[in-house]
CSV table of N, CA and C in Angstrom, one decimal:
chain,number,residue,atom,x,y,z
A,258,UNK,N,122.0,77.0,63.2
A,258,UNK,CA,122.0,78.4,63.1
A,258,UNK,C,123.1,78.8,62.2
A,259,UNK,N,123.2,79.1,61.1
A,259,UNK,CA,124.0,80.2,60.2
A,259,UNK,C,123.8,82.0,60.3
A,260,UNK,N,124.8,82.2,60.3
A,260,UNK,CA,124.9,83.3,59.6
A,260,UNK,C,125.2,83.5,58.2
A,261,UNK,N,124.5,84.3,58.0
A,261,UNK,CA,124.0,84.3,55.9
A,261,UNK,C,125.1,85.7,55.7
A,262,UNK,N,125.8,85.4,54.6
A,262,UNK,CA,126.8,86.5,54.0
A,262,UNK,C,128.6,86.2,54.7
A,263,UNK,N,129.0,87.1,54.7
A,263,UNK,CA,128.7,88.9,54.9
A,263,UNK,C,128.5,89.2,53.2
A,264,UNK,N,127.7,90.1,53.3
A,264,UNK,CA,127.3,91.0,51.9
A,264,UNK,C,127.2,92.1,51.8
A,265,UNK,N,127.3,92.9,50.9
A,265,UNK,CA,127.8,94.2,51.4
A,265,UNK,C,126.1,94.9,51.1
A,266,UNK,N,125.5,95.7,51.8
A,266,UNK,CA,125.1,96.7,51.8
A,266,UNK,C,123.6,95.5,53.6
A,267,UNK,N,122.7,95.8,53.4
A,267,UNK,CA,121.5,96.0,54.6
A,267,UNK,C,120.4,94.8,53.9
A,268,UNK,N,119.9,94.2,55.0
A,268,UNK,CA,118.8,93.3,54.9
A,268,UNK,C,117.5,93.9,54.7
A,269,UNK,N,116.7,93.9,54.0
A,269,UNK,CA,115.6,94.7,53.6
A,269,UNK,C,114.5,93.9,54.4
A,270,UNK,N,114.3,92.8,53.7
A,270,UNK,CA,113.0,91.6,53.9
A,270,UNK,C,113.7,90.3,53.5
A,271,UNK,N,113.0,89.0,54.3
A,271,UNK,CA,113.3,87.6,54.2
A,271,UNK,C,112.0,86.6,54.2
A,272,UNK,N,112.2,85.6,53.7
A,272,UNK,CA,111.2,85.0,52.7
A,272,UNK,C,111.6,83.5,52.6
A,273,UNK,N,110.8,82.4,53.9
A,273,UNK,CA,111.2,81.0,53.5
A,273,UNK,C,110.6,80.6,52.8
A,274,UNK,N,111.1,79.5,51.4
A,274,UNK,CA,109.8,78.7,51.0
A,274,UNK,C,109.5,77.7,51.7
A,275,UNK,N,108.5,77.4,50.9
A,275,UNK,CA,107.4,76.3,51.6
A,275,UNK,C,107.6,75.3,52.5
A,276,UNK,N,109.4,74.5,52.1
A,276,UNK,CA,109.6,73.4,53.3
A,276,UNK,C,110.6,74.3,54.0
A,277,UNK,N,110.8,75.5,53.8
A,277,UNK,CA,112.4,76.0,54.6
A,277,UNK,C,113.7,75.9,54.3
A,278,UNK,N,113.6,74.8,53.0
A,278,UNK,CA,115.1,74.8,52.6
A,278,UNK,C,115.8,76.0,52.0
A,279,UNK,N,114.9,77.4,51.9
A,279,UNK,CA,115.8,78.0,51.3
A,279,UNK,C,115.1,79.2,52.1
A,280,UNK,N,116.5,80.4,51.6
A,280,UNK,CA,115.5,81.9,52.5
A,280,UNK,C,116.2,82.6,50.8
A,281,UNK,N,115.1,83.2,51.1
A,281,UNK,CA,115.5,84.7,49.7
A,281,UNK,C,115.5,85.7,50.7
A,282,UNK,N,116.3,86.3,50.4
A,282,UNK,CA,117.0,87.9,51.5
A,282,UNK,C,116.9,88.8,50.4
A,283,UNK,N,116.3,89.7,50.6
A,283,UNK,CA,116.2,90.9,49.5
A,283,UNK,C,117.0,92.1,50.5
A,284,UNK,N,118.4,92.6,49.7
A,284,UNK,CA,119.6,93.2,50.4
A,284,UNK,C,119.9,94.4,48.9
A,285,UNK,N,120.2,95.5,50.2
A,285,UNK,CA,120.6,97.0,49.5
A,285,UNK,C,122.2,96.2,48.6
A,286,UNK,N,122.3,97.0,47.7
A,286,UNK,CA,123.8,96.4,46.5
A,286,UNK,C,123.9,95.2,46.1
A,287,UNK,N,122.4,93.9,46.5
A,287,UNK,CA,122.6,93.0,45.7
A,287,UNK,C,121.8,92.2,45.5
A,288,UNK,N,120.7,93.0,45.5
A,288,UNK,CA,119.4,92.7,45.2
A,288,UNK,C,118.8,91.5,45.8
A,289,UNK,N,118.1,90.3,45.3
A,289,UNK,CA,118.0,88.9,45.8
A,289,UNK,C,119.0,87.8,46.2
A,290,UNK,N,119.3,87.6,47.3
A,290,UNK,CA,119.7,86.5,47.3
A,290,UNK,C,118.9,85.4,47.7
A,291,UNK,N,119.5,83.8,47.3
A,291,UNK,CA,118.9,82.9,48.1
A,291,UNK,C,119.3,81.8,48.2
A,292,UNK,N,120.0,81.6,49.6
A,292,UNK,CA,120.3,81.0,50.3
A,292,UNK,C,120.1,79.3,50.9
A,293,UNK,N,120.8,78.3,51.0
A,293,UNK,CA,120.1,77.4,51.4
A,293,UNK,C,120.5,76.9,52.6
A,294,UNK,N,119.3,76.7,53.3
A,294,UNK,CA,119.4,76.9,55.0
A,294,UNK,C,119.9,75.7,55.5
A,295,UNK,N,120.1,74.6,55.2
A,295,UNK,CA,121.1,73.8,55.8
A,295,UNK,C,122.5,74.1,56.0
A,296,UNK,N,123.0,74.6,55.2
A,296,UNK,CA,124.8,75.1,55.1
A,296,UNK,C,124.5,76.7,54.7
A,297,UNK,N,123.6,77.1,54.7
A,297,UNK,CA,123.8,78.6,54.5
A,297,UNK,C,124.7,79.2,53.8
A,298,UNK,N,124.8,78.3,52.4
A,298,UNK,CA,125.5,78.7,51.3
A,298,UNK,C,124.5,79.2,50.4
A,299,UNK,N,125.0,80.9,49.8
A,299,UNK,CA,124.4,81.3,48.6
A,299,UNK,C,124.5,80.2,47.7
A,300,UNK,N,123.1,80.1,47.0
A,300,UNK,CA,123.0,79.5,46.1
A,300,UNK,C,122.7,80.5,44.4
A,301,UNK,N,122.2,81.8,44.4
A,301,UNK,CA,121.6,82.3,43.7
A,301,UNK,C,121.9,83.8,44.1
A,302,UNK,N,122.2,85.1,43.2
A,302,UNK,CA,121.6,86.3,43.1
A,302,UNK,C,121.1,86.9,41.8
A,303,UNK,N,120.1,87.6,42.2
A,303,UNK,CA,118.8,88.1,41.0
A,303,UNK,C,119.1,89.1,41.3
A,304,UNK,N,119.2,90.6,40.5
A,304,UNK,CA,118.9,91.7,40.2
A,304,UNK,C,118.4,91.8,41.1
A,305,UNK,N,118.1,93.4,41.8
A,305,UNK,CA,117.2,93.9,42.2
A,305,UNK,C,115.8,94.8,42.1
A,306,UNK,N,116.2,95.3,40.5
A,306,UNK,CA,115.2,96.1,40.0
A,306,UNK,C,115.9,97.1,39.5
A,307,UNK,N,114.8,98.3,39.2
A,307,UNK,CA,115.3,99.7,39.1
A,307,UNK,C,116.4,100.1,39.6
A,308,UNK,N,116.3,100.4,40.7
A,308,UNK,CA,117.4,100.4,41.9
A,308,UNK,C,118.6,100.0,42.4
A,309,UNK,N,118.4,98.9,41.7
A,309,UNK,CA,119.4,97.9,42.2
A,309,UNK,C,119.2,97.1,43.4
A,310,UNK,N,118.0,97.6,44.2
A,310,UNK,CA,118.0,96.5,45.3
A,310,UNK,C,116.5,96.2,45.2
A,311,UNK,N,116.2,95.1,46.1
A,311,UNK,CA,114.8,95.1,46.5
A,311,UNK,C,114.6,95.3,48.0
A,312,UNK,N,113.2,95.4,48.0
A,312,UNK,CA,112.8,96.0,49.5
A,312,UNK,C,111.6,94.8,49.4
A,313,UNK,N,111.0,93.9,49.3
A,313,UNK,CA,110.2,92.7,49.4
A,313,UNK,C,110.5,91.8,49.0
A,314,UNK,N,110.1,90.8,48.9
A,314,UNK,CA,110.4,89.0,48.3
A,314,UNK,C,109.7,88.3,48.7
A,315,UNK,N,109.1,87.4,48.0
A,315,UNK,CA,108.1,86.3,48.3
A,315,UNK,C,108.0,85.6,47.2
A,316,UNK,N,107.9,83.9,47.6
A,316,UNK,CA,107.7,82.8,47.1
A,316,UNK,C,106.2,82.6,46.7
A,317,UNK,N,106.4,82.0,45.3
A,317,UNK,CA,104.6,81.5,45.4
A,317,UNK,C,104.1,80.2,46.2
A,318,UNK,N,102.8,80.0,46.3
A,318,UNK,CA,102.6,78.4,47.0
A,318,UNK,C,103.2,77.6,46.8
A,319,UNK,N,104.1,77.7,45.4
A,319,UNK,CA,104.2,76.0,44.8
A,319,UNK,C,105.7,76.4,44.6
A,320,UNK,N,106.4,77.6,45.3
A,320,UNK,CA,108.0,77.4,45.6
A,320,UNK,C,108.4,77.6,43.6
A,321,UNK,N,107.5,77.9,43.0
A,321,UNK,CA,108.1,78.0,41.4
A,321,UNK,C,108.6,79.4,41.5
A,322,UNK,N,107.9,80.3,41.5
A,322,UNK,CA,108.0,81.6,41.3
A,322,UNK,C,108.8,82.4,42.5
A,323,UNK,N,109.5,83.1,42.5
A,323,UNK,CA,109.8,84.2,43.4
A,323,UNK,C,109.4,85.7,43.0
A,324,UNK,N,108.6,86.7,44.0
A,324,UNK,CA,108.8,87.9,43.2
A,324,UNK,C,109.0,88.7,44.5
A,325,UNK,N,109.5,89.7,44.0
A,325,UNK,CA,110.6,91.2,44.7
A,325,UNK,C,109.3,92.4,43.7
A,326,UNK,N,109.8,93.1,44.7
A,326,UNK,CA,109.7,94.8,44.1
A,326,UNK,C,111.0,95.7,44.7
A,327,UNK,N,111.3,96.6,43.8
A,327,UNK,CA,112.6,97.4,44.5
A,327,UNK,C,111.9,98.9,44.2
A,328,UNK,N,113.1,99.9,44.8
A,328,UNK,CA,112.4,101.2,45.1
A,328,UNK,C,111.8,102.0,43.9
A,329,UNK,N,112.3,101.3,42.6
A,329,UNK,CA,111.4,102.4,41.1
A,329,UNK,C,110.2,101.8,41.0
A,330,UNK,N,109.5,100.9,42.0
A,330,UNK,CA,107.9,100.6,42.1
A,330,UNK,C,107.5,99.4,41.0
A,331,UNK,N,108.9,99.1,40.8
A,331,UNK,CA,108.7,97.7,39.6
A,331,UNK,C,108.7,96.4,40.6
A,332,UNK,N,108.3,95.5,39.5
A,332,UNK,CA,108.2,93.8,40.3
A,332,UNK,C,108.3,93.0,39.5
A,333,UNK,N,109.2,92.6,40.3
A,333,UNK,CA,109.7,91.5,39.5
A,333,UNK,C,109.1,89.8,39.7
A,334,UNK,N,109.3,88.9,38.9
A,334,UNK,CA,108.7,87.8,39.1
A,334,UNK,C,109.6,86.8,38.6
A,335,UNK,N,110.3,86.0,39.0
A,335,UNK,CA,111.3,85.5,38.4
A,335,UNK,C,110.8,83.6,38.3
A,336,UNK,N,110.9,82.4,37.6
A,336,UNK,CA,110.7,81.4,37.4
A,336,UNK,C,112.0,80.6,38.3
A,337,UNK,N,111.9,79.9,39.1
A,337,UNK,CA,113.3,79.1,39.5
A,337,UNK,C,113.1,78.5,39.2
A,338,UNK,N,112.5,77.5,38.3
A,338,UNK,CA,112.8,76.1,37.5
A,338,UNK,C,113.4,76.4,36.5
């Protein structure tokens, strides 16, 4: 069990990939993070959009792609390789 952060602003949505080794947290002031769940050390933050945050997140099947949408109705799709 970890606790992820402290970060400053609110947890929107959370998103494991495929084997669990990682959580993407989509958080108010800092848009994507993502986390790796053995030591629940950030590994990564992405933009959030328009807005600066996102309010969704999700991995594709194959753990390549991540995409977010934030509050100006944009989406993002980002490559992790």
């Amino acid at each position: 069990l970890h606790t992820l952060g402290p970060y400053k602003g609110w947890t929107i949505a959370v998103a494991f990939n495929r084997d669990g080794t990682r959580l993407a947290v989509a958080a108010t002031g800092r848009g994507v993070l993502i986390f790796d769940t053995a030591t629940g050390v950030e590994l990564a933050a992405h933009p959030g959009g328009g807005a600066g945050y996102a309010m969704t997140v999700a991995y594709s099947p194959d753990d390549r792609y991540l995409a977010s949408n934030g509050a100006a109705a944009d989406v993002l799709v980002r490559d992790l390789e």
